[in-house]
Amino acid sequence: MTRSAVVCGLGAYVPPRVVTNASLAEVLDTSDEWIRSRTGIRQRHVVDPGVATSDLAVDAGRRALASAGTDQVDLVVLATSTPDHPCPATAPEVADRLGLAGVAAFDVGAVCTGFVYALATAAGLIAIGVAERALVVGADAFSTILDPADRTTRAIFGDGAGAVVLRAGSADEPGALLGFDLGSDGQHADLITVPAGGSRQRSAGGSVDEWAQYFTMQGKAVFFNAVLRMSESTATVLRDVGWTPDEVDWLVAHQANVRILHAVADQLGLDRGQVVLNLDRVGNTVAASIPLALHDAAAAGDLVPGQRIVLTGFGGGLTWGSAALRWPAVRLEPAHHANLTHLTTKD
Ligand code: COA
């Protein structure tokens, strides 16, 4: 049997501070009604001053390692587009703080598709024997790059982290990652961007103020591309693994907007109830979105071992990606359930 990467642990973390739609409406020209009806989001969690992406990643990573019943991996891959610093990568610090000093550790940048890209990277390194066990984390403190005056982006994004542990196993085991589809379209890089802070701006000179230092997004074009690419990518990975849409139990899609998720379900001929939904409680948490949704669905008892699961993501780049697996029996730590209770706190 072919050597494959198998999911064997799952953890998540969101920072404790909750920002409701009502509290956003106190400082911006928006309303709970607008945000709920246009996005499905009721609240999001945001970091306090001084808290960075690595802090979220360490918490989620620790929980995923406990869930897997191990404190040993030989690879850490961190998906993020809000690293603690432009240089170096954040993953080595996360590894060190988890007691994993010395292991291979690097960041993957694919914005909201980052977790799927990181999962594929780690699965590939396991498949070719470079690693036996990997910790794959998606973490973003996206609130730190939002324009405080931008009602559109502040309504959508939240902070958080999710993580899985992969181990070497075989393709016939539950939890085995059976197939991936990954893609990009750099012609539309400007739809989702932070213009300043990179080599383009630095080599051109001028003050950061002359460049946009905050995250910008062209919402309508992003919406259209998200539906198109997640639908196409999911269909591709289903074809690759030989599943028909009616054999899928759950679609765990990037939590961008409930209207995007429903449109993807409609395109694929899935029941809208088969799409895992937690964006109402956490918003769009970028690279953390898919593992956080997986975690919440598993903690709620919705994901049953043996079920057929498809993960699909879309994000800046543009990038997109999907993965298919049968859900494994994963033990979640009691802390995970406490976390879920926290997530389900009503406004
Ligand atoms: N509160 C109130 N009004 C808002 C608002 C907010 N939080 N955000 C935007 N608006 C306004 C706009 O300014 C616009 O006003 P105008 O008509 O006076 O210009 C109006 O609402 C309609 O804006 P529009 O962009 O047409 O709304 P929409 O239905 O497309 O919804 C998004 C906007 C951002 C919610 C939607 O486009 C979206 O979800 N896009 C995808 C975003 C995403 O998923 N990004 C991450 C992908 S990885």
mmCIF file of C-alpha atoms and ligand atoms in Angstrom:
data_model
loop_
_atom_site.group_PDB
_atom_site.id
_atom_site.type_symbol
_atom_site.label_atom_id
_atom_site.label_comp_id
_atom_site.label_asym_id
_atom_site.label_seq_id
_atom_site.Cartn_x
_atom_site.Cartn_y
_atom_site.Cartn_z
ATOM 1 C CA MET A 1 0.000 0.000 0.000
ATOM 2 C CA THR A 2 1.288 3.475 -0.908
ATOM 3 C CA ARG A 3 2.776 5.498 1.945
ATOM 4 C CA SER A 4 0.401 8.396 2.734
ATOM 5 C CA ALA A 5 0.002 11.194 5.252
ATOM 6 C CA VAL A 6 -2.759 10.487 7.773
ATOM 7 C CA VAL A 7 -4.534 13.059 9.988
ATOM 8 C CA CYS A 8 -4.187 11.962 13.630
ATOM 9 C CA GLY A 9 -4.638 15.127 15.714
ATOM 10 C CA LEU A 10 -6.627 18.363 15.616
ATOM 11 C CA GLY A 11 -6.546 21.546 17.700
ATOM 12 C CA ALA A 12 -7.775 25.125 17.545
ATOM 13 C CA TYR A 13 -7.490 28.404 19.378
ATOM 14 C CA VAL A 14 -9.165 31.795 19.140
ATOM 15 C CA PRO A 15 -8.184 34.804 21.266
ATOM 16 C CA PRO A 16 -10.692 35.546 24.036
ATOM 17 C CA ARG A 17 -11.728 39.067 22.977
ATOM 18 C CA VAL A 18 -15.028 38.993 21.024
ATOM 19 C CA VAL A 19 -16.033 41.890 18.780
ATOM 20 C CA THR A 20 -19.730 41.729 17.962
ATOM 21 C CA ASN A 21 -21.386 43.403 14.998
ATOM 22 C CA ALA A 22 -23.089 45.759 17.450
ATOM 23 C CA SER A 23 -19.744 46.887 18.867
ATOM 24 C CA LEU A 24 -18.382 47.498 15.341
ATOM 25 C CA ALA A 25 -21.478 49.600 14.596
ATOM 26 C CA GLU A 26 -20.580 51.832 17.542
ATOM 27 C CA VAL A 27 -17.354 52.945 15.823
ATOM 28 C CA LEU A 28 -18.076 52.487 12.092
ATOM 29 C CA ASP A 29 -20.905 53.321 9.691
ATOM 30 C CA THR A 30 -22.327 49.801 9.634
ATOM 31 C CA SER A 31 -25.024 47.720 11.317
ATOM 32 C CA ASP A 32 -25.588 44.244 12.691
ATOM 33 C CA GLU A 33 -28.350 43.791 10.098
ATOM 34 C CA TRP A 34 -26.046 44.697 7.144
ATOM 35 C CA ILE A 35 -23.208 42.438 8.267
ATOM 36 C CA ARG A 36 -25.444 39.463 9.080
ATOM 37 C CA SER A 37 -27.483 39.659 5.891
ATOM 38 C CA ARG A 38 -24.504 40.284 3.525
ATOM 39 C CA THR A 39 -21.981 37.903 5.140
ATOM 40 C CA GLY A 40 -23.609 35.678 7.799
ATOM 41 C CA ILE A 41 -21.082 36.863 10.408
ATOM 42 C CA ARG A 42 -22.290 37.762 13.922
ATOM 43 C CA GLN A 43 -18.977 38.193 15.725
ATOM 44 C CA ARG A 44 -15.248 37.681 15.385
ATOM 45 C CA HIS A 45 -12.359 37.181 17.853
ATOM 46 C CA VAL A 46 -9.449 39.610 17.792
ATOM 47 C CA VAL A 47 -6.064 39.704 19.489
ATOM 48 C CA ASP A 48 -5.242 42.149 22.268
ATOM 49 C CA PRO A 49 -2.325 44.541 21.737
ATOM 50 C CA GLY A 50 0.981 42.687 21.855
ATOM 51 C CA VAL A 51 -0.444 39.284 20.852
ATOM 52 C CA ALA A 52 1.045 37.915 17.612
ATOM 53 C CA THR A 53 0.348 35.103 15.162
ATOM 54 C CA SER A 54 2.938 32.838 16.830
ATOM 55 C CA ASP A 55 1.007 33.077 20.127
ATOM 56 C CA LEU A 56 -2.160 31.797 18.418
ATOM 57 C CA ALA A 57 -0.207 29.130 16.501
ATOM 58 C CA VAL A 58 1.485 27.803 19.650
ATOM 59 C CA ASP A 59 -1.854 27.417 21.435
ATOM 60 C CA ALA A 60 -3.491 25.586 18.524
ATOM 61 C CA GLY A 61 -0.347 23.518 17.919
ATOM 62 C CA ARG A 62 -0.151 22.427 21.561
ATOM 63 C CA ARG A 63 -3.763 21.268 21.447
ATOM 64 C CA ALA A 64 -3.248 19.393 18.183
ATOM 65 C CA LEU A 65 -0.187 17.580 19.597
ATOM 66 C CA ALA A 66 -2.166 16.607 22.716
ATOM 67 C CA SER A 67 -5.017 15.414 20.495
ATOM 68 C CA ALA A 68 -2.549 13.211 18.589
ATOM 69 C CA GLY A 69 -1.085 11.955 21.880
ATOM 70 C CA THR A 70 2.449 12.952 20.916
ATOM 71 C CA ASP A 71 5.023 15.613 21.680
ATOM 72 C CA GLN A 72 7.240 14.610 18.793
ATOM 73 C CA VAL A 73 7.055 15.667 15.154
ATOM 74 C CA ASP A 74 9.917 16.248 12.728
ATOM 75 C CA LEU A 75 8.311 18.988 10.632
ATOM 76 C CA VAL A 76 6.333 22.175 11.365
ATOM 77 C CA VAL A 77 4.621 23.979 8.473
ATOM 78 C CA LEU A 78 2.863 27.233 9.323
ATOM 79 C CA ALA A 79 0.427 28.844 6.901
ATOM 80 C CA THR A 80 0.134 32.564 7.570
ATOM 81 C CA SER A 81 0.092 35.918 5.828
ATOM 82 C CA THR A 82 0.538 37.843 9.076
ATOM 83 C CA PRO A 83 3.932 36.510 10.275
ATOM 84 C CA ASP A 84 5.296 37.977 13.509
ATOM 85 C CA HIS A 85 8.018 39.726 11.430
ATOM 86 C CA PRO A 86 8.723 40.103 7.679
ATOM 87 C CA CYS A 87 11.904 38.087 8.378
ATOM 88 C CA PRO A 88 12.534 35.401 9.605
ATOM 89 C CA ALA A 89 9.650 32.959 9.160
ATOM 90 C CA THR A 90 7.445 32.409 12.214
ATOM 91 C CA ALA A 91 7.389 28.578 12.113
ATOM 92 C CA PRO A 92 10.836 28.026 13.720
ATOM 93 C CA GLU A 93 9.806 30.116 16.748
ATOM 94 C CA VAL A 94 6.518 28.201 16.990
ATOM 95 C CA ALA A 95 8.439 24.907 16.838
ATOM 96 C CA ASP A 96 10.857 26.062 19.524
ATOM 97 C CA ARG A 97 8.084 27.202 21.862
ATOM 98 C CA LEU A 98 6.387 23.819 21.430
ATOM 99 C CA GLY A 99 9.572 22.051 22.535
ATOM 100 C CA LEU A 100 10.328 20.932 18.975
ATOM 101 C CA ALA A 101 13.645 22.772 18.542
ATOM 102 C CA GLY A 102 15.752 21.382 15.720
ATOM 103 C CA VAL A 103 12.935 20.167 13.468
ATOM 104 C CA ALA A 104 12.382 21.453 9.916
ATOM 105 C CA ALA A 105 10.103 24.492 10.151
ATOM 106 C CA PHE A 106 8.961 27.018 7.563
ATOM 107 C CA ASP A 107 6.060 29.274 6.604
ATOM 108 C CA VAL A 108 3.756 28.920 3.618
ATOM 109 C CA GLY A 109 2.076 32.048 2.240
ATOM 110 C CA ALA A 110 -1.115 31.540 0.247
ATOM 111 C CA VAL A 111 -3.431 33.809 2.293
ATOM 112 C CA CYS A 112 -6.807 32.081 2.813
ATOM 113 C CA THR A 113 -5.682 28.982 0.847
ATOM 114 C CA GLY A 114 -2.575 28.718 3.010
ATOM 115 C CA PHE A 115 -3.738 25.799 5.120
ATOM 116 C CA VAL A 116 -4.510 23.590 2.095
ATOM 117 C CA TYR A 117 -1.133 24.468 0.549
ATOM 118 C CA ALA A 118 0.623 23.719 3.860
ATOM 119 C CA LEU A 119 -1.242 20.430 4.210
ATOM 120 C CA ALA A 120 -0.225 19.380 0.680
ATOM 121 C CA THR A 121 3.412 20.382 1.355
ATOM 122 C CA ALA A 122 3.599 18.397 4.606
ATOM 123 C CA ALA A 123 1.775 15.416 3.066
ATOM 124 C CA GLY A 124 4.277 15.405 0.188
ATOM 125 C CA LEU A 125 7.266 15.492 2.550
ATOM 126 C CA ILE A 126 5.791 12.581 4.508
ATOM 127 C CA ALA A 127 5.026 10.640 1.322
ATOM 128 C CA ILE A 128 8.667 10.856 0.141
ATOM 129 C CA GLY A 129 10.038 9.929 3.555
ATOM 130 C CA VAL A 130 11.534 13.297 4.577
ATOM 131 C CA ALA A 131 9.240 13.384 7.621
ATOM 132 C CA GLU A 132 7.395 10.789 9.729
ATOM 133 C CA ARG A 133 5.143 13.246 11.586
ATOM 134 C CA ALA A 134 4.220 16.851 10.829
ATOM 135 C CA LEU A 135 2.418 19.635 12.628
ATOM 136 C CA VAL A 136 0.507 21.777 10.117
ATOM 137 C CA VAL A 137 -0.809 25.064 11.481
ATOM 138 C CA GLY A 138 -2.953 27.769 9.908
ATOM 139 C CA ALA A 139 -2.775 30.973 11.954
ATOM 140 C CA ASP A 140 -3.436 34.640 11.316
ATOM 141 C CA ALA A 141 -3.771 37.789 13.383
ATOM 142 C CA PHE A 142 -5.382 39.515 10.420
ATOM 143 C CA SER A 143 -6.919 42.276 12.539
ATOM 144 C CA THR A 144 -3.382 43.694 12.818
ATOM 145 C CA ILE A 145 -3.286 44.624 9.099
ATOM 146 C CA LEU A 146 -6.831 45.974 8.733
ATOM 147 C CA ASP A 147 -7.519 49.670 8.239
ATOM 148 C CA PRO A 148 -9.405 50.670 11.411
ATOM 149 C CA ALA A 149 -11.620 52.926 9.256
ATOM 150 C CA ASP A 150 -12.549 50.227 6.666
ATOM 151 C CA ARG A 151 -16.011 48.915 7.533
ATOM 152 C CA THR A 152 -15.921 46.238 4.828
ATOM 153 C CA THR A 153 -12.789 44.394 5.927
ATOM 154 C CA ARG A 154 -13.304 44.917 9.657
ATOM 155 C CA ALA A 155 -16.761 43.349 9.346
ATOM 156 C CA ILE A 156 -15.366 40.225 7.727
ATOM 157 C CA PHE A 157 -12.039 39.237 9.264
ATOM 158 C CA GLY A 158 -11.176 37.724 12.642
ATOM 159 C CA ASP A 159 -8.095 36.179 14.281
ATOM 160 C CA GLY A 160 -7.421 32.552 15.205
ATOM 161 C CA ALA A 161 -5.423 29.382 14.643
ATOM 162 C CA GLY A 162 -6.102 25.748 13.796
ATOM 163 C CA ALA A 163 -3.721 22.820 13.505
ATOM 164 C CA VAL A 164 -3.550 19.170 12.526
ATOM 165 C CA VAL A 165 -0.925 16.497 13.147
ATOM 166 C CA LEU A 166 -0.090 14.204 10.233
ATOM 167 C CA ARG A 167 1.706 10.854 10.544
ATOM 168 C CA ALA A 168 2.999 8.395 7.969
ATOM 169 C CA GLY A 169 0.483 5.661 7.222
ATOM 170 C CA SER A 170 -1.289 4.083 4.296
ATOM 171 C CA ALA A 171 -3.941 5.328 1.889
ATOM 172 C CA ASP A 172 -6.566 2.818 3.046
ATOM 173 C CA GLU A 173 -6.673 4.199 6.619
ATOM 174 C CA PRO A 174 -9.279 6.737 7.762
ATOM 175 C CA GLY A 175 -7.582 10.147 7.891
ATOM 176 C CA ALA A 176 -5.358 9.459 4.862
ATOM 177 C CA LEU A 177 -5.107 12.466 2.554
ATOM 178 C CA LEU A 178 -6.282 10.914 -0.694
ATOM 179 C CA GLY A 179 -5.844 13.740 -3.194
ATOM 180 C CA PHE A 180 -5.150 17.432 -3.668
ATOM 181 C CA ASP A 181 -5.905 20.093 -6.244
ATOM 182 C CA LEU A 182 -3.910 23.349 -6.067
ATOM 183 C CA GLY A 183 -3.937 26.397 -8.359
ATOM 184 C CA SER A 184 -3.205 30.107 -8.735
ATOM 185 C CA ASP A 185 -3.921 33.141 -10.925
ATOM 186 C CA GLY A 186 -1.356 35.909 -10.421
ATOM 187 C CA GLN A 187 -3.064 38.164 -12.970
ATOM 188 C CA HIS A 188 -5.517 39.051 -10.221
ATOM 189 C CA ALA A 189 -2.966 39.609 -7.470
ATOM 190 C CA ASP A 190 -4.335 43.114 -6.922
ATOM 191 C CA LEU A 191 -7.778 41.922 -5.802
ATOM 192 C CA ILE A 192 -6.432 41.022 -2.349
ATOM 193 C CA THR A 193 -3.275 42.852 -1.304
ATOM 194 C CA VAL A 194 -1.238 44.846 1.189
ATOM 195 C CA PRO A 195 0.620 47.164 -1.242
ATOM 196 C CA ALA A 196 3.331 48.416 1.140
ATOM 197 C CA GLY A 197 5.895 46.632 3.281
ATOM 198 C CA GLY A 198 7.606 44.516 0.621
ATOM 199 C CA SER A 199 10.585 44.834 -1.752
ATOM 200 C CA ARG A 200 8.506 46.690 -4.371
ATOM 201 C CA GLN A 201 7.805 49.560 -2.021
ATOM 202 C CA ARG A 202 11.224 49.491 -0.357
ATOM 203 C CA SER A 203 13.197 49.604 -3.624
ATOM 204 C CA ALA A 204 10.978 52.400 -4.954
ATOM 205 C CA GLY A 205 11.662 54.442 -1.811
ATOM 206 C CA GLY A 206 9.254 56.958 -0.380
ATOM 207 C CA SER A 207 7.467 56.793 2.906
ATOM 208 C CA VAL A 208 5.079 54.000 3.794
ATOM 209 C CA ASP A 209 2.346 56.626 3.972
ATOM 210 C CA GLU A 210 2.616 57.083 0.224
ATOM 211 C CA TRP A 211 1.774 53.405 -0.124
ATOM 212 C CA ALA A 212 -1.169 51.620 1.379
ATOM 213 C CA GLN A 213 0.055 49.804 4.469
ATOM 214 C CA TYR A 214 -3.292 48.165 5.138
ATOM 215 C CA PHE A 215 -5.019 45.178 3.604
ATOM 216 C CA THR A 216 -7.292 45.999 0.662
ATOM 217 C CA MET A 217 -9.832 43.810 -1.107
ATOM 218 C CA GLN A 218 -12.120 44.228 -4.118
ATOM 219 C CA GLY A 219 -15.102 42.477 -2.595
ATOM 220 C CA LYS A 220 -17.324 41.808 -5.588
ATOM 221 C CA ALA A 221 -14.574 40.390 -7.832
ATOM 222 C CA VAL A 222 -13.272 38.318 -4.921
ATOM 223 C CA PHE A 223 -16.773 36.959 -4.317
ATOM 224 C CA PHE A 224 -17.137 35.875 -7.961
ATOM 225 C CA ASN A 225 -13.697 34.231 -8.094
ATOM 226 C CA ALA A 226 -14.169 32.491 -4.743
ATOM 227 C CA VAL A 227 -17.343 30.757 -5.912
ATOM 228 C CA LEU A 228 -15.833 29.821 -9.282
ATOM 229 C CA ARG A 229 -12.499 28.512 -8.008
ATOM 230 C CA MET A 230 -13.740 26.616 -4.945
ATOM 231 C CA SER A 231 -16.456 24.937 -7.037
ATOM 232 C CA GLU A 232 -14.027 23.974 -9.826
ATOM 233 C CA SER A 233 -11.299 22.836 -7.448
ATOM 234 C CA THR A 234 -13.679 20.714 -5.392
ATOM 235 C CA ALA A 235 -15.019 19.094 -8.576
ATOM 236 C CA THR A 236 -11.428 18.382 -9.697
ATOM 237 C CA VAL A 237 -10.372 16.707 -6.463
ATOM 238 C CA LEU A 238 -13.591 14.656 -6.419
ATOM 239 C CA ARG A 239 -12.825 13.441 -9.934
ATOM 240 C CA ASP A 240 -9.229 12.620 -8.925
ATOM 241 C CA VAL A 241 -10.274 10.474 -5.951
ATOM 242 C CA GLY A 242 -13.240 8.930 -7.776
ATOM 243 C CA TRP A 243 -16.041 10.256 -5.569
ATOM 244 C CA THR A 244 -19.307 11.657 -6.890
ATOM 245 C CA PRO A 245 -20.749 14.763 -5.197
ATOM 246 C CA ASP A 246 -23.572 12.710 -3.655
ATOM 247 C CA GLU A 247 -20.982 10.510 -1.923
ATOM 248 C CA VAL A 248 -19.562 13.527 -0.032
ATOM 249 C CA ASP A 249 -20.691 13.863 3.585
ATOM 250 C CA TRP A 250 -19.194 17.281 4.418
ATOM 251 C CA LEU A 251 -17.662 20.156 2.510
ATOM 252 C CA VAL A 252 -15.329 22.082 4.807
ATOM 253 C CA ALA A 253 -14.831 25.261 2.790
ATOM 254 C CA HIS A 254 -12.959 28.446 3.607
ATOM 255 C CA GLN A 255 -15.303 30.491 5.798
ATOM 256 C CA ALA A 256 -15.440 33.690 3.725
ATOM 257 C CA ASN A 257 -19.133 34.543 3.457
ATOM 258 C CA VAL A 258 -22.228 32.361 3.914
ATOM 259 C CA ARG A 259 -23.488 33.472 0.502
ATOM 260 C CA ILE A 260 -20.226 32.210 -1.083
ATOM 261 C CA LEU A 261 -20.570 28.859 0.727
ATOM 262 C CA HIS A 262 -24.184 28.422 -0.388
ATOM 263 C CA ALA A 263 -23.295 29.306 -3.984
ATOM 264 C CA VAL A 264 -20.474 26.713 -3.970
ATOM 265 C CA ALA A 265 -22.850 24.067 -2.589
ATOM 266 C CA ASP A 266 -25.406 24.930 -5.274
ATOM 267 C CA GLN A 267 -22.769 24.738 -8.047
ATOM 268 C CA LEU A 268 -21.694 21.278 -6.871
ATOM 269 C CA GLY A 269 -25.236 19.989 -6.333
ATOM 270 C CA LEU A 270 -24.640 19.562 -2.596
ATOM 271 C CA ASP A 271 -27.240 20.217 0.067
ATOM 272 C CA ARG A 272 -26.402 23.554 1.739
ATOM 273 C CA GLY A 273 -26.629 21.706 5.080
ATOM 274 C CA GLN A 274 -23.580 19.622 4.077
ATOM 275 C CA VAL A 275 -21.351 22.702 4.230
ATOM 276 C CA VAL A 276 -19.725 23.180 7.629
ATOM 277 C CA LEU A 277 -20.467 26.674 8.933
ATOM 278 C CA ASN A 278 -18.774 28.478 11.808
ATOM 279 C CA LEU A 279 -18.135 31.895 10.269
ATOM 280 C CA ASP A 280 -21.083 33.311 12.204
ATOM 281 C CA ARG A 281 -18.939 32.967 15.358
ATOM 282 C CA VAL A 282 -15.407 33.603 14.076
ATOM 283 C CA GLY A 283 -15.668 35.467 10.753
ATOM 284 C CA ASN A 284 -13.020 34.911 8.089
ATOM 285 C CA THR A 285 -9.889 33.786 9.956
ATOM 286 C CA VAL A 286 -7.767 33.490 6.780
ATOM 287 C CA ALA A 287 -5.273 30.558 7.086
ATOM 288 C CA ALA A 288 -6.969 29.381 10.296
ATOM 289 C CA SER A 289 -10.383 29.181 8.674
ATOM 290 C CA ILE A 290 -10.441 25.570 7.423
ATOM 291 C CA PRO A 291 -8.824 23.859 10.454
ATOM 292 C CA LEU A 292 -10.976 25.980 12.794
ATOM 293 C CA ALA A 293 -14.116 24.893 10.899
ATOM 294 C CA LEU A 294 -12.921 21.268 10.975
ATOM 295 C CA HIS A 295 -12.317 21.517 14.699
ATOM 296 C CA ASP A 296 -15.703 23.049 15.468
ATOM 297 C CA ALA A 297 -17.543 20.462 13.364
ATOM 298 C CA ALA A 298 -15.598 17.609 15.006
ATOM 299 C CA ALA A 299 -16.179 19.001 18.507
ATOM 300 C CA ALA A 300 -19.901 19.353 17.784
ATOM 301 C CA GLY A 301 -19.982 15.655 16.804
ATOM 302 C CA ASP A 302 -20.937 16.443 13.205
ATOM 303 C CA LEU A 303 -17.903 14.701 11.685
ATOM 304 C CA VAL A 304 -18.225 10.936 12.099
ATOM 305 C CA PRO A 305 -15.248 8.604 11.527
ATOM 306 C CA GLY A 306 -15.364 7.138 8.028
ATOM 307 C CA GLN A 307 -17.300 10.033 6.494
ATOM 308 C CA ARG A 308 -16.068 11.503 3.211
ATOM 309 C CA ILE A 309 -14.772 15.045 3.701
ATOM 310 C CA VAL A 310 -13.602 17.586 1.137
ATOM 311 C CA LEU A 311 -11.639 20.670 2.190
ATOM 312 C CA THR A 312 -11.612 23.642 -0.191
ATOM 313 C CA GLY A 313 -10.060 27.073 0.073
ATOM 314 C CA PHE A 314 -9.649 30.272 -1.914
ATOM 315 C CA GLY A 315 -7.594 33.363 -1.222
ATOM 316 C CA GLY A 316 -5.221 36.101 -2.279
ATOM 317 C CA GLY A 317 -2.722 35.413 -5.028
ATOM 318 C CA LEU A 318 -5.213 34.468 -6.289
ATOM 319 C CA THR A 319 -4.854 30.933 -4.963
ATOM 320 C CA TRP A 320 -7.157 27.983 -4.426
ATOM 321 C CA GLY A 321 -6.898 24.382 -3.327
ATOM 322 C CA SER A 322 -8.835 21.316 -2.204
ATOM 323 C CA ALA A 323 -8.144 18.030 -0.436
ATOM 324 C CA ALA A 324 -10.139 14.842 0.165
ATOM 325 C CA LEU A 325 -10.039 12.443 3.102
ATOM 326 C CA ARG A 326 -12.160 10.036 5.104
ATOM 327 C CA TRP A 327 -12.627 11.399 8.606
ATOM 328 C CA PRO A 328 -10.522 9.564 11.238
ATOM 329 C CA ALA A 329 -11.370 8.931 14.903
ATOM 330 C CA VAL A 330 -9.715 11.980 16.490
ATOM 331 C CA ARG A 331 -9.714 12.501 20.239
ATOM 332 C CA LEU A 332 -10.203 16.143 21.147
ATOM 333 C CA GLU A 333 -8.907 17.402 24.482
ATOM 334 C CA PRO A 334 -11.491 18.707 27.002
ATOM 335 C CA ALA A 335 -10.008 22.164 26.437
ATOM 336 C CA HIS A 336 -11.278 21.991 22.863
ATOM 337 C CA HIS A 337 -14.843 21.666 24.024
ATOM 338 C CA ALA A 338 -14.396 24.576 26.420
ATOM 339 C CA ASN A 339 -13.099 26.513 23.439
ATOM 340 C CA LEU A 340 -16.136 25.559 21.374
ATOM 341 C CA THR A 341 -18.467 26.689 24.155
ATOM 342 C CA HIS A 342 -16.666 29.958 24.027
ATOM 343 C CA LEU A 343 -17.048 30.135 20.259
ATOM 344 C CA THR A 344 -20.775 29.563 20.450
ATOM 345 C CA THR A 345 -21.298 32.411 22.907
ATOM 346 C CA LYS A 346 -24.252 34.376 21.633
ATOM 347 C CA ASP A 347 -24.087 38.161 21.137
HETATM 348 N N1 COA B 1 -21.604 47.958 6.482
HETATM 349 C C1 COA B 1 -22.434 48.697 5.741
HETATM 350 N N2 COA B 1 -22.263 48.901 4.435
HETATM 351 C C2 COA B 1 -21.191 48.337 3.857
HETATM 352 C C3 COA B 1 -20.267 47.535 4.571
HETATM 353 C C4 COA B 1 -20.514 47.368 5.941
HETATM 354 N N3 COA B 1 -19.708 46.625 6.733
HETATM 355 N N4 COA B 1 -19.319 47.105 3.716
HETATM 356 C C5 COA B 1 -19.612 47.612 2.521
HETATM 357 N N5 COA B 1 -20.745 48.352 2.594
HETATM 358 C C6 COA B 1 -21.411 49.108 1.542
HETATM 359 C C7 COA B 1 -20.524 49.449 0.388
HETATM 360 O O1 COA B 1 -19.741 50.583 0.694
HETATM 361 C C8 COA B 1 -21.527 49.713 -0.699
HETATM 362 O O2 COA B 1 -22.011 51.010 -0.527
HETATM 363 P P1 COA B 1 -22.346 51.932 -1.833
HETATM 364 O O3 COA B 1 -23.391 51.187 -2.586
HETATM 365 O O4 COA B 1 -22.807 53.200 -1.204
HETATM 366 O O5 COA B 1 -21.045 52.051 -2.563
HETATM 367 C C9 COA B 1 -22.658 48.743 -0.368
HETATM 368 O O6 COA B 1 -22.438 48.314 0.986
HETATM 369 C C10 COA B 1 -22.687 47.522 -1.252
HETATM 370 O O7 COA B 1 -21.364 47.048 -1.365
HETATM 371 P P2 COA B 1 -21.034 45.774 -2.200
HETATM 372 O O8 COA B 1 -19.552 45.616 -2.246
HETATM 373 O O9 COA B 1 -21.795 45.818 -3.485
HETATM 374 O O10 COA B 1 -21.697 44.661 -1.268
HETATM 375 P P3 COA B 1 -21.653 43.126 -1.428
HETATM 376 O O11 COA B 1 -23.005 42.578 -1.356
HETATM 377 O O12 COA B 1 -20.771 42.702 -2.569
HETATM 378 O O13 COA B 1 -20.920 42.663 -0.101
HETATM 379 C C11 COA B 1 -18.809 41.932 0.659
HETATM 380 C C12 COA B 1 -19.614 43.114 0.181
HETATM 381 C C13 COA B 1 -17.382 42.413 0.947
HETATM 382 C C14 COA B 1 -19.434 41.388 1.934
HETATM 383 C C15 COA B 1 -18.822 40.845 -0.423
HETATM 384 O O14 COA B 1 -18.457 41.403 -1.663
HETATM 385 C C16 COA B 1 -17.904 39.726 -0.112
HETATM 386 O O15 COA B 1 -18.121 38.982 0.805
HETATM 387 N N6 COA B 1 -16.835 39.537 -0.918
HETATM 388 C C17 COA B 1 -15.900 38.488 -0.692
HETATM 389 C C18 COA B 1 -15.018 38.842 0.465
HETATM 390 C C19 COA B 1 -14.176 37.691 0.875
HETATM 391 O O16 COA B 1 -14.650 36.617 1.010
HETATM 392 N N7 COA B 1 -12.880 37.955 1.049
HETATM 393 C C20 COA B 1 -11.947 36.996 1.440
HETATM 394 C C21 COA B 1 -11.800 35.968 0.391
HETATM 395 S S1 COA B 1 -10.454 34.965 0.715
#
